[in-house]
């Protein structure tokens, strides 16, 4: 016991930092909540409706690549409808800022590994600063720069994101124990 005390007292600041750093990686023990199967089915059906309509729009307009980020938005908006990253400000604002940023960077520098990385870093800081963090929006940015989709992609992303929000608003509020959105702005 005295050896442990003397060791901890003589630890260098670096070893102390390294020890606390490693402890952070252990995480915390968390009790998993029970699954609400009814809520899961309601969320799934809402997502199904939203992705069918959004897919029809994206495919009809010639932008099938929009389905991945919009599908991810559906997962958040219907599966985590109470969460802050699922609210309309985050969904629309995030997709708009991320896609515009990516298209501007693509227009100036074209696609390369470094521009893709720069887009992701830039989009992340823009969404944090504007309080519009929506992870699927980062996917919109990556898709926009990686495919060179052009400015028409922005319209499709915004239209499909708006459809997801409108369907979620109409659908989720049909159920007494669900509310969407929690806030608009």
Coordinates of N, CA and C in Angstrom, one line a residue:
X1 N 0.8 -1.2 0.0 CA 0.0 0.0 0.0 C 0.9 1.3 0.0
X2 N 1.9 1.2 0.8 CA 2.8 2.4 0.8 C 3.5 2.5 -0.5
X3 N 3.8 1.4 -1.2 CA 4.4 1.4 -2.5 C 3.5 2.2 -3.5
X4 N 2.2 1.8 -3.5 CA 1.2 2.5 -4.3 C 1.2 4.0 -4.1
X5 N 1.2 4.4 -2.8 CA 1.2 5.8 -2.4 C 2.4 6.5 -3.0
X6 N 3.5 5.9 -2.7 CA 4.8 6.6 -3.2 C 4.8 6.6 -4.7
X7 N 4.3 5.6 -5.3 CA 4.3 5.6 -6.8 C 3.4 6.7 -7.3
X8 N 2.2 6.8 -6.7 CA 1.3 7.8 -7.2 C 1.7 9.2 -6.9
X9 N 2.5 9.4 -5.8 CA 3.0 10.7 -5.5 C 4.2 11.1 -6.4
X10 N 4.9 10.1 -6.9 CA 6.1 10.4 -7.7 C 5.8 10.3 -9.2
X11 N 4.5 10.0 -9.6 CA 4.2 9.9 -11.0 C 4.4 11.3 -11.7
X12 N 4.9 11.2 -12.9 CA 5.2 12.4 -13.6 C 3.8 12.9 -14.2
X13 N 3.8 14.2 -14.5 CA 2.5 14.7 -15.1 C 2.1 14.0 -16.3
X14 N 3.1 13.5 -17.1 CA 2.7 12.8 -18.3 C 2.1 11.5 -18.0
X15 N 2.6 10.7 -17.0 CA 2.0 9.4 -16.6 C 0.6 9.6 -16.0
X16 N 0.5 10.7 -15.3 CA -0.8 11.0 -14.7 C -1.8 11.3 -15.8
X17 N -1.4 12.1 -16.8 CA -2.3 12.4 -17.9 C -2.6 11.1 -18.7
X18 N -1.7 10.3 -19.0 CA -1.8 9.1 -19.7 C -2.8 8.2 -19.0
X19 N -2.7 8.1 -17.7 CA -3.6 7.3 -16.9 C -5.1 7.8 -17.0
X20 N -5.3 9.1 -16.8 CA -6.6 9.6 -16.9 C -7.2 9.5 -18.3
X21 N -6.3 9.6 -19.3 CA -6.7 9.4 -20.7 C -7.2 8.0 -20.9
X22 N -6.5 7.1 -20.5 CA -6.9 5.7 -20.6 C -8.2 5.3 -19.9
X23 N -8.4 5.9 -18.7 CA -9.6 5.7 -18.0 C -10.8 6.2 -18.7
X24 N -10.7 7.2 -19.4 CA -11.8 7.8 -20.2 C -12.4 6.8 -21.2
X25 N -11.5 5.9 -21.7 CA -11.9 5.0 -22.8 C -12.7 3.8 -22.3
X26 N -12.7 3.6 -20.9 CA -13.4 2.5 -20.4 C -14.9 2.7 -20.5
X27 N -15.4 3.9 -20.6 CA -16.8 4.2 -20.7 C -17.5 4.0 -19.3
X28 N -18.8 4.0 -19.4 CA -19.5 3.9 -18.1 C -20.5 2.7 -18.3
X29 N -20.8 2.0 -17.2 CA -21.7 0.9 -17.3 C -23.1 1.5 -17.4
X30 N -23.8 1.1 -18.4 CA -25.1 1.6 -18.7 C -26.2 0.5 -18.8
X31 N -27.3 0.8 -18.1 CA -28.3 -0.2 -18.2 C -29.2 0.1 -19.4
X32 N -29.3 -0.9 -20.2 CA -30.1 -0.8 -21.5 C -31.6 -0.6 -21.2
X33 N -32.2 0.4 -21.8 CA -33.7 0.5 -21.5 C -34.4 -0.6 -22.2
X34 N -35.6 -0.9 -21.7 CA -36.4 -1.9 -22.4 C -36.9 -1.4 -23.8
X35 N -37.0 -2.2 -24.7 CA -37.4 -1.9 -26.0 C -38.9 -1.7 -26.0
X36 N -39.4 -0.6 -26.5 CA -40.8 -0.4 -26.7 C -41.2 -0.8 -28.2
X37 N -41.7 -2.0 -28.3 CA -41.9 -2.6 -29.6 C -42.9 -1.8 -30.4
X38 N -44.0 -1.3 -29.7 CA -45.0 -0.5 -30.4 C -44.4 0.8 -31.0
X39 N -43.6 1.4 -30.2 CA -42.9 2.7 -30.7 C -41.9 2.4 -31.8
X40 N -41.3 1.2 -31.8 CA -40.4 0.9 -32.8 C -41.1 0.6 -34.1
X41 N -42.3 0.0 -34.0 CA -43.1 -0.3 -35.3 C -43.6 1.1 -35.8
X42 N -44.1 1.9 -34.9 CA -44.6 3.2 -35.3 C -43.5 4.0 -36.0
X43 N -42.3 4.0 -35.5 CA -41.2 4.7 -36.1 C -40.8 4.1 -37.4
X44 N -40.8 2.8 -37.5 CA -40.4 2.1 -38.8 C -41.4 2.4 -39.9
X45 N -42.7 2.4 -39.5 CA -43.7 2.7 -40.5 C -43.6 4.2 -41.0
X46 N -43.4 5.1 -40.1 CA -43.2 6.5 -40.5 C -42.0 6.6 -41.4
X47 N -40.9 6.0 -41.1 CA -39.7 6.0 -41.9 C -40.0 5.4 -43.3
X48 N -40.7 4.3 -43.3 CA -41.1 3.7 -44.6 C -41.8 4.6 -45.5
X49 N -42.8 5.3 -44.9 CA -43.6 6.2 -45.7 C -42.8 7.4 -46.2
X50 N -41.9 7.9 -45.4 CA -41.1 9.1 -45.8 C -40.1 8.7 -46.8
X51 N -39.5 7.5 -46.7 CA -38.4 7.1 -47.6 C -39.0 6.7 -49.0
X52 N -40.2 6.2 -49.0 CA -40.9 5.9 -50.3 C -41.2 7.1 -51.0
X53 N -41.7 8.1 -50.4 CA -42.0 9.4 -51.0 C -40.7 10.1 -51.4
X54 N -39.8 10.2 -50.5 CA -38.5 10.9 -50.9 C -37.8 10.1 -52.0
X55 N -37.8 8.8 -52.0 CA -37.1 8.0 -53.0 C -37.8 8.3 -54.4
X56 N -39.1 8.4 -54.4 CA -39.8 8.7 -55.6 C -39.3 10.0 -56.2
X57 N -39.2 11.0 -55.3 CA -38.8 12.3 -55.8 C -37.4 12.3 -56.3
X58 N -36.5 11.8 -55.5 CA -35.1 11.8 -55.8 C -34.8 11.0 -57.1
X59 N -35.5 9.9 -57.3 CA -35.3 9.1 -58.5 C -35.9 9.8 -59.7
X60 N -37.1 10.3 -59.5 CA -37.7 11.1 -60.6 C -36.9 12.2 -61.1
X61 N -36.2 12.9 -60.2 CA -35.4 14.0 -60.5 C -33.9 13.7 -60.9
X62 N -33.6 12.4 -60.9 CA -32.3 11.9 -61.4 C -31.2 12.0 -60.4
X63 N -31.5 12.0 -59.1 CA -30.5 12.0 -58.1 C -30.6 10.9 -57.1
X64 N -30.4 9.6 -57.5 CA -30.6 8.5 -56.6 C -29.5 8.6 -55.4
X65 N -28.4 9.3 -55.6 CA -27.4 9.4 -54.6 C -27.9 10.1 -53.3
X66 N -29.0 10.8 -53.5 CA -29.6 11.5 -52.3 C -30.3 10.6 -51.3
X67 N -30.5 9.4 -51.7 CA -31.2 8.4 -50.8 C -30.5 8.0 -49.6
X68 N -29.1 8.0 -49.7 CA -28.4 7.6 -48.5 C -28.5 8.6 -47.4
X69 N -28.2 9.9 -47.6 CA -28.3 10.9 -46.5 C -29.8 11.1 -46.1
X70 N -30.7 11.0 -47.0 CA -32.1 11.2 -46.7 C -32.6 10.0 -45.9
X71 N -32.2 8.8 -46.2 CA -32.5 7.6 -45.4 C -32.0 7.7 -44.0
X72 N -30.8 8.2 -43.9 CA -30.2 8.4 -42.5 C -31.0 9.5 -41.8
X73 N -31.4 10.5 -42.4 CA -32.3 11.5 -41.8 C -33.6 10.9 -41.3
X74 N -34.2 10.0 -42.1 CA -35.4 9.3 -41.7 C -35.2 8.5 -40.4
X75 N -34.0 7.9 -40.3 CA -33.7 7.1 -39.1 C -33.7 8.0 -37.9
X76 N -33.1 9.2 -38.0 CA -33.1 10.1 -36.9 C -34.4 10.7 -36.6
X77 N -35.1 11.2 -37.6 CA -36.4 11.9 -37.5 C -37.5 11.0 -36.9
X78 N -37.5 9.8 -37.3 CA -38.5 8.9 -36.9 C -38.1 8.0 -35.7
X79 N -36.8 7.6 -35.7 CA -36.3 6.7 -34.6 C -35.9 7.5 -33.3
X80 N -35.5 8.7 -33.5 CA -35.1 9.6 -32.4 C -35.8 10.9 -32.5
X81 N -37.1 10.9 -32.7 CA -37.8 12.2 -33.0 C -37.8 13.2 -31.9
X82 N -37.4 12.8 -30.7 CA -37.3 13.8 -29.6 C -35.9 14.4 -29.5
X83 N -35.0 13.9 -30.1 CA -33.6 14.3 -30.0 C -33.4 15.7 -30.7
X84 N -32.4 16.4 -30.2 CA -32.1 17.7 -30.8 C -31.6 17.6 -32.3
X85 N -30.9 16.6 -32.6 CA -30.3 16.5 -34.0 C -31.4 16.1 -35.0
X86 N -32.6 15.8 -34.5 CA -33.7 15.4 -35.4 C -34.7 16.5 -35.7
X87 N -34.5 17.7 -35.0 CA -35.5 18.7 -35.2 C -35.3 19.5 -36.5
X88 N -36.4 20.1 -37.0 CA -36.3 20.7 -38.4 C -35.2 21.6 -38.6
X89 N -34.8 22.5 -37.6 CA -33.7 23.4 -37.8 C -32.4 22.6 -38.2
X90 N -32.2 21.5 -37.5 CA -31.0 20.7 -37.7 C -31.1 20.0 -39.0
X91 N -32.2 19.4 -39.4 CA -32.4 18.6 -40.6 C -32.2 19.6 -41.8
X92 N -33.0 20.6 -41.9 CA -32.9 21.5 -43.1 C -31.7 22.3 -43.1
X93 N -31.3 22.9 -41.9 CA -30.2 23.8 -41.8 C -28.9 23.0 -42.1
X94 N -28.8 21.8 -41.5 CA -27.6 21.0 -41.7 C -27.4 20.5 -43.1
X95 N -28.5 20.0 -43.7 CA -28.4 19.6 -45.1 C -28.1 20.8 -46.0
X96 N -28.7 21.9 -45.8 CA -28.5 23.1 -46.6 C -27.0 23.6 -46.5
X97 N -26.5 23.8 -45.3 CA -25.2 24.3 -45.1 C -24.1 23.3 -45.6
X98 N -24.3 22.1 -45.3 CA -23.4 21.0 -45.7 C -23.3 20.9 -47.2
X99 N -24.4 20.8 -47.8 CA -24.5 20.6 -49.3 C -23.9 21.9 -50.0
X100 N -24.3 23.1 -49.6 CA -23.8 24.3 -50.2 C -22.3 24.4 -50.0
X101 N -21.8 24.1 -48.8 CA -20.4 24.1 -48.6 C -19.6 23.2 -49.5
X102 N -20.1 22.0 -49.6 CA -19.5 20.9 -50.4 C -19.5 21.3 -51.9
X103 N -20.6 21.9 -52.4 CA -20.7 22.3 -53.8 C -19.8 23.4 -54.1
X104 N -19.6 24.4 -53.2 CA -18.7 25.5 -53.4 C -17.2 25.0 -53.4
X105 N -16.9 24.1 -52.5 CA -15.5 23.6 -52.4 C -15.3 22.7 -53.7
X106 N -16.3 21.9 -54.1 CA -16.1 21.1 -55.3 C -15.9 22.0 -56.5
X107 N -16.7 23.1 -56.6 CA -16.6 24.0 -57.8 C -15.2 24.7 -57.8
X108 N -14.6 24.9 -56.7 CA -13.3 25.6 -56.7 C -12.2 24.6 -56.8
X109 N -12.2 23.5 -56.2 CA -11.1 22.6 -56.1 C -11.3 21.2 -56.7
X110 N -12.5 20.9 -57.1 CA -12.8 19.6 -57.7 C -12.6 18.5 -56.6
X111 N -12.8 17.3 -57.0 CA -12.7 16.2 -56.0 C -11.3 15.6 -55.9
X112 N -10.9 15.4 -54.7 CA -9.7 14.7 -54.3 C -9.8 14.2 -52.9
X113 N -8.9 13.4 -52.5 CA -9.0 13.0 -51.1 C -8.9 14.1 -50.1
X114 N -8.1 15.1 -50.4 CA -7.9 16.2 -49.5 C -9.1 17.1 -49.5
X115 N -9.8 17.3 -50.6 CA -11.0 18.1 -50.6 C -12.1 17.4 -49.9
X116 N -12.2 16.1 -50.0 CA -13.3 15.4 -49.3 C -13.0 15.6 -47.8
X117 N -11.8 15.5 -47.4 CA -11.5 15.6 -45.9 C -11.7 17.0 -45.5
X118 N -11.4 18.0 -46.3 CA -11.6 19.4 -46.0 C -13.1 19.7 -45.9
X119 N -13.9 19.2 -46.8 CA -15.3 19.4 -46.7 C -15.9 18.8 -45.4
X120 N -15.5 17.7 -45.0 CA -16.0 17.1 -43.8 C -15.7 18.0 -42.6
X121 N -14.4 18.4 -42.5 CA -14.0 19.2 -41.4 C -14.7 20.6 -41.4
X122 N -14.8 21.2 -42.6 CA -15.5 22.5 -42.7 C -17.0 22.4 -42.4
X123 N -17.6 21.4 -42.9 CA -19.1 21.2 -42.6 C -19.3 21.0 -41.1
X124 N -18.5 20.2 -40.5 CA -18.6 20.0 -39.1 C -18.5 21.3 -38.3
X125 N -17.5 22.1 -38.6 CA -17.4 23.4 -37.8 C -18.6 24.3 -38.2
X126 N -19.0 24.4 -39.4 CA -20.1 25.2 -39.8 C -21.4 24.8 -39.1
X127 N -21.7 23.5 -39.0 CA -22.9 23.0 -38.3 C -22.8 23.3 -36.8
X128 N -21.6 23.1 -36.2 CA -21.5 23.4 -34.8 C -21.7 24.9 -34.5
X129 N -21.1 25.7 -35.3 CA -21.2 27.2 -35.1 C -22.6 27.7 -35.3
X130 N -23.4 27.1 -36.2 CA -24.7 27.5 -36.5 C -25.8 26.7 -35.8
X131 N -25.4 25.8 -34.9 CA -26.3 25.0 -34.1 C -27.2 24.2 -35.0
X132 N -26.7 23.6 -36.1 CA -27.5 22.9 -37.0 C -26.9 21.5 -37.3
X133 N -26.3 20.9 -36.2 CA -25.6 19.6 -36.4 C -26.6 18.5 -36.7
X134 N -26.4 17.9 -37.8 CA -27.3 16.8 -38.3 C -26.4 15.8 -39.0
X135 N -26.0 14.7 -38.4 CA -25.0 13.8 -39.0 C -25.3 13.4 -40.5
X136 N -26.5 13.1 -40.9 CA -26.8 12.8 -42.3 C -26.4 13.9 -43.2
X137 N -26.4 15.1 -42.8 CA -26.0 16.3 -43.6 C -24.6 16.2 -44.0
X138 N -23.7 15.6 -43.2 CA -22.3 15.4 -43.5 C -22.3 14.4 -44.7
X139 N -23.1 13.4 -44.7 CA -23.2 12.5 -45.8 C -23.6 13.2 -47.1
X140 N -24.6 14.1 -47.0 CA -24.9 14.9 -48.2 C -23.7 15.6 -48.7
X141 N -22.9 16.2 -47.9 CA -21.7 16.9 -48.3 C -20.7 16.0 -49.0
X142 N -20.5 14.8 -48.4 CA -19.6 13.8 -49.0 C -20.1 13.3 -50.4
X143 N -21.4 13.0 -50.4 CA -22.0 12.6 -51.7 C -21.9 13.7 -52.7
X144 N -22.2 14.9 -52.4 CA -22.1 16.0 -53.3 C -20.7 16.2 -53.9
X145 N -19.7 16.1 -53.1 CA -18.3 16.3 -53.6 C -17.8 15.0 -54.3
X146 N -18.2 13.9 -53.8 CA -17.6 12.6 -54.3 C -18.2 12.3 -55.6
X147 N -19.5 12.7 -55.9 CA -20.1 12.3 -57.1 C -20.1 13.5 -58.1
X148 N -19.8 14.7 -57.7 CA -19.8 15.8 -58.5 C -21.2 16.1 -59.0
X149 N -22.2 15.9 -58.1 CA -23.6 15.9 -58.5 C -24.1 17.3 -59.1
X150 N -23.4 18.3 -58.7 CA -23.8 19.6 -59.2 C -24.9 20.3 -58.4
X151 N -25.2 21.5 -58.7 CA -26.1 22.3 -57.9 C -27.6 21.8 -57.9
X152 N -28.0 21.0 -58.8 CA -29.3 20.4 -58.8 C -29.5 19.5 -57.6
X153 N -28.4 18.9 -57.1 CA -28.4 18.1 -55.9 C -28.9 18.8 -54.7
X154 N -28.5 20.1 -54.6 CA -29.0 20.9 -53.4 C -30.5 20.9 -53.4
X155 N -31.1 21.2 -54.5 CA -32.6 21.3 -54.5 C -33.3 20.0 -54.1
X156 N -32.7 18.9 -54.6 CA -33.3 17.5 -54.3 C -33.1 17.2 -52.8
X157 N -31.9 17.5 -52.3 CA -31.7 17.3 -50.9 C -32.7 18.1 -50.0
X158 N -32.8 19.4 -50.3 CA -33.7 20.2 -49.5 C -35.2 19.8 -49.7
X159 N -35.6 19.4 -50.9 CA -36.9 19.0 -51.1 C -37.2 17.7 -50.3
X160 N -36.3 16.8 -50.4 CA -36.5 15.5 -49.7 C -36.5 15.7 -48.2
X161 N -35.6 16.5 -47.7 CA -35.5 16.8 -46.3 C -36.8 17.4 -45.8
X162 N -37.3 18.3 -46.6 CA -38.6 19.0 -46.3 C -39.7 18.0 -46.2
X163 N -39.7 17.1 -47.2 CA -40.8 16.0 -47.2 C -40.7 15.2 -46.0
X164 N -39.5 14.8 -45.6 CA -39.3 14.0 -44.3 C -39.8 14.7 -43.1
X165 N -39.5 16.0 -43.0 CA -40.0 16.8 -41.9 C -41.5 16.9 -41.9
X166 N -42.1 17.2 -43.1 CA -43.6 17.3 -43.2 C -44.3 16.0 -42.9
X167 N -43.8 14.9 -43.4 CA -44.4 13.6 -43.1 C -44.2 13.3 -41.6
X168 N -43.1 13.6 -41.0 CA -42.9 13.3 -39.6 C -43.8 14.2 -38.8
X169 N -44.0 15.4 -39.1 CA -44.9 16.3 -38.4 C -46.3 15.8 -38.4
X170 N -46.8 15.4 -39.6 CA -48.2 14.9 -39.8 C -48.3 13.5 -39.1
X171 N -47.4 12.6 -39.3 CA -47.5 11.3 -38.9 C -47.3 11.1 -37.4
X172 N -46.2 11.7 -36.8 CA -45.9 11.5 -35.4 C -46.9 12.1 -34.5
X173 N -47.6 13.2 -34.9 CA -48.6 13.8 -34.1 C -49.9 13.1 -34.1
X174 N -50.0 12.1 -34.9 CA -51.2 11.3 -34.9 C -51.3 10.4 -33.6
X175 N -50.2 10.2 -33.0 CA -50.1 9.3 -31.8 C -50.0 10.2 -30.6
X176 N -50.8 9.8 -29.6 CA -50.9 10.6 -28.4 C -49.6 10.8 -27.6
X177 N -48.8 9.7 -27.7 CA -47.5 9.8 -26.9 C -46.3 10.2 -27.7
X178 N -46.5 10.8 -28.9 CA -45.5 11.3 -29.8 C -45.7 12.7 -30.2
X179 N -44.6 13.5 -30.2 CA -44.7 14.9 -30.7 C -43.5 15.1 -31.6
X180 N -43.8 15.7 -32.7 CA -42.7 16.2 -33.6 C -43.2 17.4 -34.3
X181 N -42.5 18.5 -34.4 CA -41.2 18.7 -33.7 C -41.3 19.2 -32.3
X182 N -40.2 19.1 -31.6 CA -40.2 19.7 -30.3 C -40.0 21.2 -30.4
X183 N -39.3 21.6 -31.4 CA -39.2 23.0 -31.7 C -38.8 23.2 -33.2
X184 N -39.2 24.3 -33.8 CA -38.9 24.5 -35.2 C -37.5 25.2 -35.4
X185 N -37.3 26.2 -34.6 CA -36.0 27.0 -34.8 C -35.2 27.0 -33.6

